[in-house]
mmCIF file of C-alpha atoms in Angstrom:
data_model
loop_
_atom_site.group_PDB
_atom_site.id
_atom_site.type_symbol
_atom_site.label_atom_id
_atom_site.label_comp_id
_atom_site.label_asym_id
_atom_site.label_seq_id
_atom_site.Cartn_x
_atom_site.Cartn_y
_atom_site.Cartn_z
ATOM 1 C CA MET A 851 144.161 228.946 125.859
ATOM 2 C CA VAL A 852 142.395 226.779 129.013
ATOM 3 C CA LEU A 853 140.395 230.079 129.507
ATOM 4 C CA TYR A 854 139.342 230.299 126.017
ATOM 5 C CA ASP A 855 137.905 227.109 126.051
ATOM 6 C CA LEU A 856 136.017 227.763 129.221
ATOM 7 C CA CYS A 857 134.574 231.042 127.947
ATOM 8 C CA HIS A 858 133.818 229.355 124.295
ATOM 9 C CA LEU A 859 131.845 226.440 125.515
ATOM 10 C CA SER A 860 130.098 228.812 128.304
ATOM 11 C CA SER A 861 128.827 230.150 125.282
ATOM 12 C CA HIS A 862 124.521 229.483 124.891
ATOM 13 C CA TYR A 863 125.244 227.811 121.948
ATOM 14 C CA TYR A 864 127.022 224.527 123.382
ATOM 15 C CA ILE A 865 125.317 224.816 127.224
ATOM 16 C CA ALA A 866 121.030 224.904 125.416
ATOM 17 C CA PRO A 867 121.762 221.439 123.280
ATOM 18 C CA LEU A 868 124.122 220.208 127.074
ATOM 19 C CA LEU A 869 121.539 220.869 129.302
ATOM 20 C CA LYS A 870 118.991 219.686 126.026
ATOM 21 C CA ILE A 871 121.029 216.006 126.329
ATOM 22 C CA ILE A 872 121.065 215.958 130.648
ATOM 23 C CA MET A 873 117.436 217.368 131.791
ATOM 24 C CA ASN A 874 114.657 216.814 129.640
ATOM 25 C CA GLN A 875 110.496 217.090 131.274
ATOM 26 C CA THR A 876 111.382 213.997 132.488
ATOM 27 C CA HIS A 877 113.780 214.702 134.978
ATOM 28 C CA ILE A 878 112.809 218.011 135.401
ATOM 29 C CA HIS A 879 109.630 216.762 136.950
ATOM 30 C CA LEU A 880 111.182 213.888 139.248
ATOM 31 C CA LEU A 881 113.234 217.164 140.701
ATOM 32 C CA ILE A 882 109.952 218.709 141.516
ATOM 33 C CA THR A 883 107.578 217.318 141.833
ATOM 34 C CA HIS A 884 107.913 216.993 145.732
ATOM 35 C CA LEU A 885 108.577 220.783 145.972
ATOM 36 C CA PRO A 886 105.097 221.621 146.270
ATOM 37 C CA ILE A 887 104.211 219.061 148.814
ATOM 38 C CA PHE A 888 106.761 219.169 151.381
ATOM 39 C CA GLY A 889 106.789 223.214 150.664
ATOM 40 C CA SER A 890 103.082 223.539 151.359
ATOM 41 C CA ILE A 891 102.966 221.171 154.301
ATOM 42 C CA LEU A 892 106.306 223.544 155.512
ATOM 43 C CA GLY A 893 104.713 226.613 155.018
ATOM 44 C CA GLY A 894 101.849 226.133 156.452
ATOM 45 C CA LEU A 895 103.524 225.129 159.689
ATOM 46 C CA VAL A 896 106.181 227.884 159.481
ATOM 47 C CA LEU A 897 102.699 230.769 159.015
ATOM 48 C CA THR A 898 100.536 228.521 162.036
ATOM 49 C CA HIS A 899 103.784 229.161 164.002
ATOM 50 C CA GLY A 900 104.040 232.894 162.602
ATOM 51 C CA LEU A 901 100.743 233.458 163.284
ATOM 52 C CA TRP A 902 100.691 231.790 167.135
ATOM 53 C CA THR A 903 104.323 233.842 167.784
ATOM 54 C CA LYS A 904 102.317 237.159 166.192
ATOM 55 C CA SER A 905 106.315 237.326 164.076
ATOM 56 C CA ASN A 906 105.364 239.498 161.023
ATOM 57 C CA GLN A 907 109.084 238.323 159.026
ATOM 58 C CA THR A 908 108.111 234.660 160.239
ATOM 59 C CA LYS A 909 104.546 235.009 158.256
ATOM 60 C CA ILE A 910 106.474 237.046 155.861
ATOM 61 C CA ALA A 911 109.353 233.706 155.568
ATOM 62 C CA ALA A 912 105.492 231.209 155.076
ATOM 63 C CA TYR A 913 103.930 232.889 152.096
ATOM 64 C CA ASN A 914 107.602 233.189 150.142
ATOM 65 C CA LEU A 915 107.515 229.204 150.649
ATOM 66 C CA LEU A 916 103.639 229.216 150.143
ATOM 67 C CA ILE A 917 104.672 231.697 146.896
ATOM 68 C CA ILE A 918 107.208 228.902 145.198
ATOM 69 C CA SER A 919 105.788 225.515 146.151
ATOM 70 C CA SER A 920 102.920 227.313 144.270
ATOM 71 C CA ILE A 921 105.234 227.847 141.344
ATOM 72 C CA GLY A 922 106.960 224.002 141.575
ATOM 73 C CA ALA A 923 103.252 223.151 140.948
ATOM 74 C CA VAL A 924 102.787 224.690 137.596
ATOM 75 C CA ILE A 925 106.540 223.675 136.956
ATOM 76 C CA ALA A 926 104.798 220.197 137.843
ATOM 77 C CA TYR A 927 102.138 219.996 136.326
ATOM 78 C CA LEU A 928 103.870 221.417 132.676
ATOM 79 C CA THR A 929 106.963 218.754 133.004
ATOM 80 C CA GLY A 930 103.761 216.060 133.775
ATOM 81 C CA GLU A 931 103.171 215.370 129.972
ATOM 82 C CA GLY A 932 106.267 215.226 128.999
ATOM 83 C CA ALA A 933 106.824 212.389 131.700
ATOM 84 C CA GLU A 934 103.918 210.616 131.145
ATOM 85 C CA GLU A 935 105.717 210.039 127.127
ATOM 86 C CA THR A 936 108.875 208.860 129.263
ATOM 87 C CA VAL A 937 106.532 206.227 131.431
ATOM 88 C CA GLU A 938 104.393 205.041 129.150
ATOM 89 C CA LYS A 939 107.074 203.820 128.133
ATOM 90 C CA ILE A 940 107.428 201.287 130.670
ATOM 91 C CA GLN A 941 106.941 197.829 131.305
ATOM 92 C CA GLY A 942 103.807 197.363 134.291
ATOM 93 C CA VAL A 943 103.100 200.985 133.889
ATOM 94 C CA SER A 944 99.169 200.737 133.199
ATOM 95 C CA GLU A 945 97.340 203.514 131.953
ATOM 96 C CA SER A 946 95.159 203.769 134.506
ATOM 97 C CA MET A 947 97.758 204.561 136.549
ATOM 98 C CA ILE A 948 98.533 207.689 134.543
ATOM 99 C CA ASP A 949 95.494 208.991 133.985
ATOM 100 C CA GLN A 950 94.435 208.757 137.726
ATOM 101 C CA HIS A 951 97.918 210.287 138.966
ATOM 102 C CA ALA A 952 97.714 213.735 135.625
ATOM 103 C CA ASP A 953 93.255 213.420 137.161
ATOM 104 C CA PHE A 954 94.761 213.919 140.493
ATOM 105 C CA ALA A 955 97.139 216.652 140.030
ATOM 106 C CA VAL A 956 95.024 218.879 138.101
ATOM 107 C CA TYR A 957 92.956 219.068 141.332
ATOM 108 C CA ALA A 958 96.568 220.042 143.179
ATOM 109 C CA LEU A 959 97.430 223.143 140.550
ATOM 110 C CA VAL A 960 94.366 224.430 140.721
ATOM 111 C CA SER A 961 94.740 224.608 145.498
ATOM 112 C CA LEU A 962 98.168 225.342 145.284
ATOM 113 C CA SER A 963 97.473 228.056 142.938
ATOM 114 C CA ILE A 964 94.763 229.305 144.944
ATOM 115 C CA LEU A 965 97.708 229.122 148.292
ATOM 116 C CA GLY A 966 99.976 230.410 146.138
ATOM 117 C CA VAL A 967 97.387 233.666 145.239
ATOM 118 C CA ALA A 968 96.170 234.376 148.685
ATOM 119 C CA ALA A 969 99.569 233.906 149.144
ATOM 120 C CA LEU A 970 101.016 236.691 147.481
ATOM 121 C CA ILE A 971 97.771 238.673 149.013
ATOM 122 C CA GLY A 972 98.938 237.955 152.594
ATOM 123 C CA LEU A 973 102.604 239.048 151.895
ATOM 124 C CA PHE A 974 101.031 242.413 149.990
ATOM 125 C CA LEU A 975 98.937 242.921 153.270
ATOM 126 C CA SER A 976 102.177 241.885 155.739
ATOM 127 C CA LEU A 977 104.474 244.575 153.451
ATOM 128 C CA ARG A 978 102.311 246.596 154.131
ATOM 129 C CA LYS A 979 101.752 246.528 157.409
ATOM 130 C CA SER A 980 105.292 245.610 158.297
ATOM 131 C CA PRO A 981 107.083 248.761 159.885
ATOM 132 C CA LEU A 982 110.808 248.035 157.303
ATOM 133 C CA SER A 983 108.291 248.994 155.033
ATOM 134 C CA ARG A 984 106.928 251.829 156.372
ATOM 135 C CA THR A 985 111.042 252.529 156.360
ATOM 136 C CA ILE A 986 112.552 251.646 152.586
#
């Protein structure tokens, strides 16, 4: 009986409303917003190390980090409007602060999107030259 109840709970009819209650755009925005910042810094450091040591595997790992960071920037930007709706209701938060944050988010989105495209190109070129890709 317990197994049946667990399987029944796992159906999408129960999980979708549960996720809607547990996670909204504000939560997602707060969780994901630091990924592009620290991910791009870490990706840049790993890429620097990969270029210094001429390690193709390290460069591939760095490109993957940078791509994930740019995807995180897109998610953070897309959930920003929902987070703004929540924050506007908090006393002491000024509209100009929110607007400044949103303006900076556009610059961050554009720059990290360019970084993500450059990382995709670097990943493609690295895999093309990789001895591992020739054996597969």
